[in-house]
mmCIF file of C-alpha atoms in Angstrom:
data_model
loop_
_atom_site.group_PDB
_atom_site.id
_atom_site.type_symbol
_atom_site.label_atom_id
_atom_site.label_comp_id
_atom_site.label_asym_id
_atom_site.label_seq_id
_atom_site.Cartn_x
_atom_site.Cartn_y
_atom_site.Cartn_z
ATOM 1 C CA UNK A 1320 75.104 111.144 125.300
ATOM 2 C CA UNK A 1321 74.512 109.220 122.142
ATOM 3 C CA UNK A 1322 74.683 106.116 121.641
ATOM 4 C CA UNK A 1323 73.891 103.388 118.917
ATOM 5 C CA UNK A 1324 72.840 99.511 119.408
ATOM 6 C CA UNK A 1325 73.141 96.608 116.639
ATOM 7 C CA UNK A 1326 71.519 93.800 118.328
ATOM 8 C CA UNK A 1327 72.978 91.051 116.215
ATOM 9 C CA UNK A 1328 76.357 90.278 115.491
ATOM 10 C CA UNK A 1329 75.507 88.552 112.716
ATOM 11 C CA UNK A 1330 72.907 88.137 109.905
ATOM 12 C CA UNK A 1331 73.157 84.636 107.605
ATOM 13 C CA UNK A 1332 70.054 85.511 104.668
ATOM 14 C CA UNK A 1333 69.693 83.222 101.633
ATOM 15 C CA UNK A 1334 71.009 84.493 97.873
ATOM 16 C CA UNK A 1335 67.366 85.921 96.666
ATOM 17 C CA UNK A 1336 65.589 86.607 99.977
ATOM 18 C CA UNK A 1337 65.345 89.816 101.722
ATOM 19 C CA UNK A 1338 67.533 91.227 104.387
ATOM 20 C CA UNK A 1339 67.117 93.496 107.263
ATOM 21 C CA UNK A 1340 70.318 94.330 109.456
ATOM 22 C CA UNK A 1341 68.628 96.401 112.717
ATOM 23 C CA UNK A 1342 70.074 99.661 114.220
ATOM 24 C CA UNK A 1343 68.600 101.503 116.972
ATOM 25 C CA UNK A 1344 69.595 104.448 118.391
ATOM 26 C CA UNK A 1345 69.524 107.236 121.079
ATOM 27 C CA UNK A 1346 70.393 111.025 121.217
ATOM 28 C CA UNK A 1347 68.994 114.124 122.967
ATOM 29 C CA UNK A 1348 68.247 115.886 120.154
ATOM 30 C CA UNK A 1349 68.065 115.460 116.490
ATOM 31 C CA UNK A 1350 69.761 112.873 114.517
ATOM 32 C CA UNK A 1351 71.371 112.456 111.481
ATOM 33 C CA UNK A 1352 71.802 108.478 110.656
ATOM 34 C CA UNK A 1353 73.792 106.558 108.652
ATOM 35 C CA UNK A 1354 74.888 102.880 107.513
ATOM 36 C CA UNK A 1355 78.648 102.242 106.204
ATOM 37 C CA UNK A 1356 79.819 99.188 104.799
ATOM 38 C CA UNK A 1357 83.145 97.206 105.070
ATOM 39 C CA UNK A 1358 83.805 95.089 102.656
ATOM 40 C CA UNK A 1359 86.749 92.074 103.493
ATOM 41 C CA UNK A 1360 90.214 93.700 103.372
ATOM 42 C CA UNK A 1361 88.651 97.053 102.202
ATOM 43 C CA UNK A 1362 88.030 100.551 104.191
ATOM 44 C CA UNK A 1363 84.832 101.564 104.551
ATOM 45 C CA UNK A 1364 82.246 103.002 102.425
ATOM 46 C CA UNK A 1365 79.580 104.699 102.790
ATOM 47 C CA UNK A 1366 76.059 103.891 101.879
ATOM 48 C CA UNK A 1367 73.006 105.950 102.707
ATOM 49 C CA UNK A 1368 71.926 108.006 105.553
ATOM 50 C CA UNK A 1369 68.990 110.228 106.594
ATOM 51 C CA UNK A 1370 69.238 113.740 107.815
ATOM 52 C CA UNK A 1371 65.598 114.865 107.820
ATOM 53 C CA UNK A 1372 62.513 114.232 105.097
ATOM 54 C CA UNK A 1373 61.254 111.311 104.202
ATOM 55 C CA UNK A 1374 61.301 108.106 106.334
ATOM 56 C CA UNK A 1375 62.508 105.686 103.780
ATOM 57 C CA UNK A 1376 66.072 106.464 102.051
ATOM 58 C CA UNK A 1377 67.185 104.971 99.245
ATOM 59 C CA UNK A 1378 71.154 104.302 98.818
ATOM 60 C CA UNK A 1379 73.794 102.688 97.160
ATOM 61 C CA UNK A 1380 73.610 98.768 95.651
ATOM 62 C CA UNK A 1381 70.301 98.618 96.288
ATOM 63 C CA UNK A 1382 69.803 98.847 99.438
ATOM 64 C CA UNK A 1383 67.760 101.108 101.933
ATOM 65 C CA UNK A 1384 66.827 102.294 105.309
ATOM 66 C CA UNK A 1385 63.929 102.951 107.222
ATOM 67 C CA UNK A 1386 63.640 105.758 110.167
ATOM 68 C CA UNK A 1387 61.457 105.189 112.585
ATOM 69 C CA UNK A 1388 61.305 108.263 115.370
ATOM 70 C CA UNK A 1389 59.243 106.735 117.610
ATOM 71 C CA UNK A 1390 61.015 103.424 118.056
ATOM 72 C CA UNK A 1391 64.386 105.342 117.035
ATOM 73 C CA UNK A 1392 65.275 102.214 115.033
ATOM 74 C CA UNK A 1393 66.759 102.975 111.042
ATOM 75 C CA UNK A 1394 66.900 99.197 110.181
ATOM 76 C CA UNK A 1395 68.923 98.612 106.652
ATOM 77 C CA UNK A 1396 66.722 96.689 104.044
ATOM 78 C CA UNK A 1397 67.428 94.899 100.779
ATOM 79 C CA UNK A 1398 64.588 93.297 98.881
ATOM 80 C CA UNK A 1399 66.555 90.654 97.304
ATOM 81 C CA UNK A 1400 70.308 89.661 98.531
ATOM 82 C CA UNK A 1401 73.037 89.054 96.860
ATOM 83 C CA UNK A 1402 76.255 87.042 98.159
ATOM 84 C CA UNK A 1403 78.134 90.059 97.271
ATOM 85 C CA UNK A 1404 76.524 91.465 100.194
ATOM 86 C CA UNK A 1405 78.182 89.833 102.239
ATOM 87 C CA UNK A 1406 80.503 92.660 104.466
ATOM 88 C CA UNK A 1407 80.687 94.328 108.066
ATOM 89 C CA UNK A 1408 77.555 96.829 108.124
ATOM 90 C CA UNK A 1409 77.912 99.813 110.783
ATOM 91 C CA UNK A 1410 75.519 102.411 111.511
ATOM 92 C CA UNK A 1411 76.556 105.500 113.047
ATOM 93 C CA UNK A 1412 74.238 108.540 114.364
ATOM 94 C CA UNK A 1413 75.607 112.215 115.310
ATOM 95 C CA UNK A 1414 73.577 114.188 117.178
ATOM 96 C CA UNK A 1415 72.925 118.092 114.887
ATOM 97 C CA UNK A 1416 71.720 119.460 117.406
ATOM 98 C CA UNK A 1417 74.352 119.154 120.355
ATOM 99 C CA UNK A 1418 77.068 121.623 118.573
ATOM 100 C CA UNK A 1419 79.621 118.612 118.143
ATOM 101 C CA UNK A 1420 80.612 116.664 115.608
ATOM 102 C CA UNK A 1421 81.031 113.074 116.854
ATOM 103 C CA UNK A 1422 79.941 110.030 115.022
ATOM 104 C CA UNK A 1423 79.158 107.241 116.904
ATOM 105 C CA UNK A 1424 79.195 103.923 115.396
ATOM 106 C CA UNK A 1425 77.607 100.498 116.544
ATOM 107 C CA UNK A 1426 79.641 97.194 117.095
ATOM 108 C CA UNK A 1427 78.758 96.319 113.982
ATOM 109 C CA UNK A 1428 76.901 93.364 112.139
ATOM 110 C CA UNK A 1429 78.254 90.673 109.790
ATOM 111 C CA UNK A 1430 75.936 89.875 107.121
ATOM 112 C CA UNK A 1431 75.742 86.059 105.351
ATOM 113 C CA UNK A 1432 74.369 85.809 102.457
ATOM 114 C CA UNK A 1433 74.158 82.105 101.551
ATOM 115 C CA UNK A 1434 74.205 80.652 98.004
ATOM 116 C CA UNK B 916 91.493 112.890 93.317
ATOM 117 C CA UNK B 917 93.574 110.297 95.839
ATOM 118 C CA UNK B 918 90.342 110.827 98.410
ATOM 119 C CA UNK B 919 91.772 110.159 102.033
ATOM 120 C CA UNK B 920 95.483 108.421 102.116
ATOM 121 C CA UNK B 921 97.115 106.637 105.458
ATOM 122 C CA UNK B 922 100.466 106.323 106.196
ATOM 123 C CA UNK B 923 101.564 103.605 106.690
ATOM 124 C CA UNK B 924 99.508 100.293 105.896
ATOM 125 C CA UNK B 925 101.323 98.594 109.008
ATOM 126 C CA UNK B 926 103.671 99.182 111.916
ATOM 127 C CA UNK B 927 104.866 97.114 114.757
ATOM 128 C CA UNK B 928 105.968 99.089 117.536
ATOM 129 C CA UNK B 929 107.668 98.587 121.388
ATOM 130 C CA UNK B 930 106.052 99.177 123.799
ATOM 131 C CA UNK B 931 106.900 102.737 125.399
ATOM 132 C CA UNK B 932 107.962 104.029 121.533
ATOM 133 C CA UNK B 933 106.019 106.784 120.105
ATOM 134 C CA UNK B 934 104.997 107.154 116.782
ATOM 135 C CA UNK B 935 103.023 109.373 114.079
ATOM 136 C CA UNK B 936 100.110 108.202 112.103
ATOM 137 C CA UNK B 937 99.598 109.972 108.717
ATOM 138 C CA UNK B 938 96.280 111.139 107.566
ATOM 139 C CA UNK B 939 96.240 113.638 104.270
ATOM 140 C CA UNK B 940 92.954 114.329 102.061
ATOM 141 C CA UNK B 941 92.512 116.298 98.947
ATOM 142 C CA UNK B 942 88.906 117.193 98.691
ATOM 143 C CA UNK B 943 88.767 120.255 100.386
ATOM 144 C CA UNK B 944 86.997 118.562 103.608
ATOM 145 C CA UNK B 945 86.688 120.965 106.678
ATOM 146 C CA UNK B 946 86.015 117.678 109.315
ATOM 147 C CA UNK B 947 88.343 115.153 110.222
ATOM 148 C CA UNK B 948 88.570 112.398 112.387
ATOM 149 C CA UNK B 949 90.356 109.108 113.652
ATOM 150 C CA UNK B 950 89.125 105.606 114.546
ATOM 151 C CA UNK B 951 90.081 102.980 115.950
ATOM 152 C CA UNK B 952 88.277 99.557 115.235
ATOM 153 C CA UNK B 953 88.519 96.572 117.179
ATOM 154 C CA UNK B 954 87.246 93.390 116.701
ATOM 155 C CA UNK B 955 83.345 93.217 118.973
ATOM 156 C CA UNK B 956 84.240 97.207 119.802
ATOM 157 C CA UNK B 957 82.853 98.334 116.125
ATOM 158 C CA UNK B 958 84.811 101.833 115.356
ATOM 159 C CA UNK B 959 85.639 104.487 118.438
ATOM 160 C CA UNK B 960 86.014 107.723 117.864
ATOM 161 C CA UNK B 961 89.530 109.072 119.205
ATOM 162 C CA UNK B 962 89.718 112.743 117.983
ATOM 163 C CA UNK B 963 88.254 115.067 115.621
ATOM 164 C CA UNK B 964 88.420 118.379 114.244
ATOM 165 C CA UNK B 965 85.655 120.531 112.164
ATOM 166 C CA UNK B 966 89.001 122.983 110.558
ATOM 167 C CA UNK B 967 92.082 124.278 111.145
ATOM 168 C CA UNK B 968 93.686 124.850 114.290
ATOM 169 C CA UNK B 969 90.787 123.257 116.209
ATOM 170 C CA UNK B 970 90.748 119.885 117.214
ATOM 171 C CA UNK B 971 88.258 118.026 120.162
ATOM 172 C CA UNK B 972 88.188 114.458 121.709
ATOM 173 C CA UNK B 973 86.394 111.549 121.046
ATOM 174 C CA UNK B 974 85.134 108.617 123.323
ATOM 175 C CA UNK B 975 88.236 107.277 123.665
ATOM 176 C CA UNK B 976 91.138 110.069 123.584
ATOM 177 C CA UNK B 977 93.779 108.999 125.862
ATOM 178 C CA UNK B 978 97.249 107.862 124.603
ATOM 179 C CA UNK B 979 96.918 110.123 121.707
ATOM 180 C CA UNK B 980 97.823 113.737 120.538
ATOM 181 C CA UNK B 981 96.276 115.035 117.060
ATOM 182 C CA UNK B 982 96.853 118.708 115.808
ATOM 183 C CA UNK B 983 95.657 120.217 112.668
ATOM 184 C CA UNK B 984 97.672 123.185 110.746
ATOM 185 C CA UNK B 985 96.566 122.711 107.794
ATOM 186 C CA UNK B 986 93.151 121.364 105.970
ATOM 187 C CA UNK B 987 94.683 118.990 104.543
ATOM 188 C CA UNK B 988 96.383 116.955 106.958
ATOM 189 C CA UNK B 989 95.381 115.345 110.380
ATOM 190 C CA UNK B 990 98.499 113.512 112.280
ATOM 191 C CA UNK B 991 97.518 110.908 115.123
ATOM 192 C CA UNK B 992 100.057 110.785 117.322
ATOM 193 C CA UNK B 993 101.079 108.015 119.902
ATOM 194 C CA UNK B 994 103.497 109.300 122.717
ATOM 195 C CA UNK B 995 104.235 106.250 124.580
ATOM 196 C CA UNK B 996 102.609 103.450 123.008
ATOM 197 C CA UNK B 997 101.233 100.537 124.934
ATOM 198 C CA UNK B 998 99.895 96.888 124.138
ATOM 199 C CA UNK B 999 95.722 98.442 124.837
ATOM 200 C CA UNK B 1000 96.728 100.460 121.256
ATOM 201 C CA UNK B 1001 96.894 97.272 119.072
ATOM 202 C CA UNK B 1002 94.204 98.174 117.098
ATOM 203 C CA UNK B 1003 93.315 99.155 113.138
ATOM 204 C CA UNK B 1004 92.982 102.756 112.810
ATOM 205 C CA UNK B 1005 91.423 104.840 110.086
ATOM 206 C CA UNK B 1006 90.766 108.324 109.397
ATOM 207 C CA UNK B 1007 88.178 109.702 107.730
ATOM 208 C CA UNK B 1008 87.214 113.376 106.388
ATOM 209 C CA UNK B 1009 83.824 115.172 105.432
ATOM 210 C CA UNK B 1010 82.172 118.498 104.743
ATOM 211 C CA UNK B 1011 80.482 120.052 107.171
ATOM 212 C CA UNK B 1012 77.251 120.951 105.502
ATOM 213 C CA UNK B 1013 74.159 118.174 105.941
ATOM 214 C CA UNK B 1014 73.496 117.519 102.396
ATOM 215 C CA UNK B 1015 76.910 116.504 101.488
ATOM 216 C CA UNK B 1016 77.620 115.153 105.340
ATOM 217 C CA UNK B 1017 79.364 112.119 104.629
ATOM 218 C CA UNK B 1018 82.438 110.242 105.786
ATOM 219 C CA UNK B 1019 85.594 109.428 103.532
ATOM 220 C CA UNK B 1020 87.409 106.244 104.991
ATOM 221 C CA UNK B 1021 91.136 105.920 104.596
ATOM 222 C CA UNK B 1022 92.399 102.161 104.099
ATOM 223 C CA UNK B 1023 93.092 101.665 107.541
ATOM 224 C CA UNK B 1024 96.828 101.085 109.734
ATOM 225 C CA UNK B 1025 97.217 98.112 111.314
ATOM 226 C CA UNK B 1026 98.609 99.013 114.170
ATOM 227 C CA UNK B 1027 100.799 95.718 116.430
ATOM 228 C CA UNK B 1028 102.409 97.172 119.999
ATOM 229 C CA UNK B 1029 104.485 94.576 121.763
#
């Protein structure tokens, strides 16, 4: 079964300093990984995800995402927030290799950024 | 290009009345799907379907019908509603194929049963 954890509900980060929002997951075989945002009375949008390649992936706004097989983590990054940022992050994983298509998202984490 | 549209943005229902949610998108996506997203719960996956005429459940299925005729559309369906299906529900759509695998949100339907 696959599952995805967001250990913090939410993430308060000063206007300027650097952010990391933390997703782990687990699946049996290969995943594909992604991070949506929802911005405040707005559906959600997506904003990068990994599907096989190169560890670090670059996406929209600046931000980015790190996969990490071994500690099956794909933490989203920013090197400088904005208070813009501010929004509901999800990550979400589907298994490619189990023959289904379900996306499972995490709770979700609420992301501060302070002026 | 309209992307993915809802229908409608709100609905208060009795309990024990049934109801259709509308899903419709225009980009030609072969996967569809419907949430539901509650507050600490993050977004649940209630049904999908990867075409036509072939639909399969999510993690949390029960309460709710979906069938899909046509590419296009993607009805949820609520047969008896009940208070457990407050909730905000989106759909969302996507190709198939890895390199442009991504999900399509709708606005949402915020969904009262009481």
């Amino acid at each position: 079964a696959q599952s995805v954890a967001q250990p913090e509900d939410q993430v308060n980060v000063a206007e300027g300093n650097p952010l990391t929002v933390k997703c782990t997951y687990s699946v049996s075989g290969n995943p594909y990984l992604f991070w949506y945002v929802q911005y405040p009375n707005r559906g959600l949008q997506f904003l990068l995800k990994y599907i096989t390649g190169d560890n670090l992936v670059k996406g929209s706004y600046g931000f980015e995402a790190e996969f990490n097989k071994s500690q099956t983590s794909f933490h989203l990054k920013k090197p400088s927030a904005l208070v813009s940022d501010s929004a509901l992050y999800f990550c979400a994983v589907r298994d490619r290799t189990s023959g289904t298509y379900k996306y499972i998202f995490g709770t979700g984490t609420r992301l501060k950024v302070l002026a | 290009n309209a992307g993915v549209t809802q229908t409608p943005k709100f609905q208060v229902l009795k309990t024990g009345q049934s109801m259709t949610l509308q899903c419709a998108q225009d980009m030609n996506h072969e996967y569809m799907s419907w949430y539901r997203q509650d507050p600490g719960m993050g977004l649940r996956l209630i049904h999908y379907s990867v075409g036509a005429g072939i639909t399969d459940q999510g993690e949390v299925p029960n309460g709710y019908n979906v069938s899909r005729s046509t590419t296009e559309d993607f009805p949820l369906r609520l047969l008896s509603a009940a208070p457990s299906q407050t909730s905000v529900y989106f759909c969302a759509s996507s190709y198939l194929e890895g390199r442009r695998e991504k999900l399509f949100f709708g606005s949402g339907t915020q969904l009262s049963v009481l």
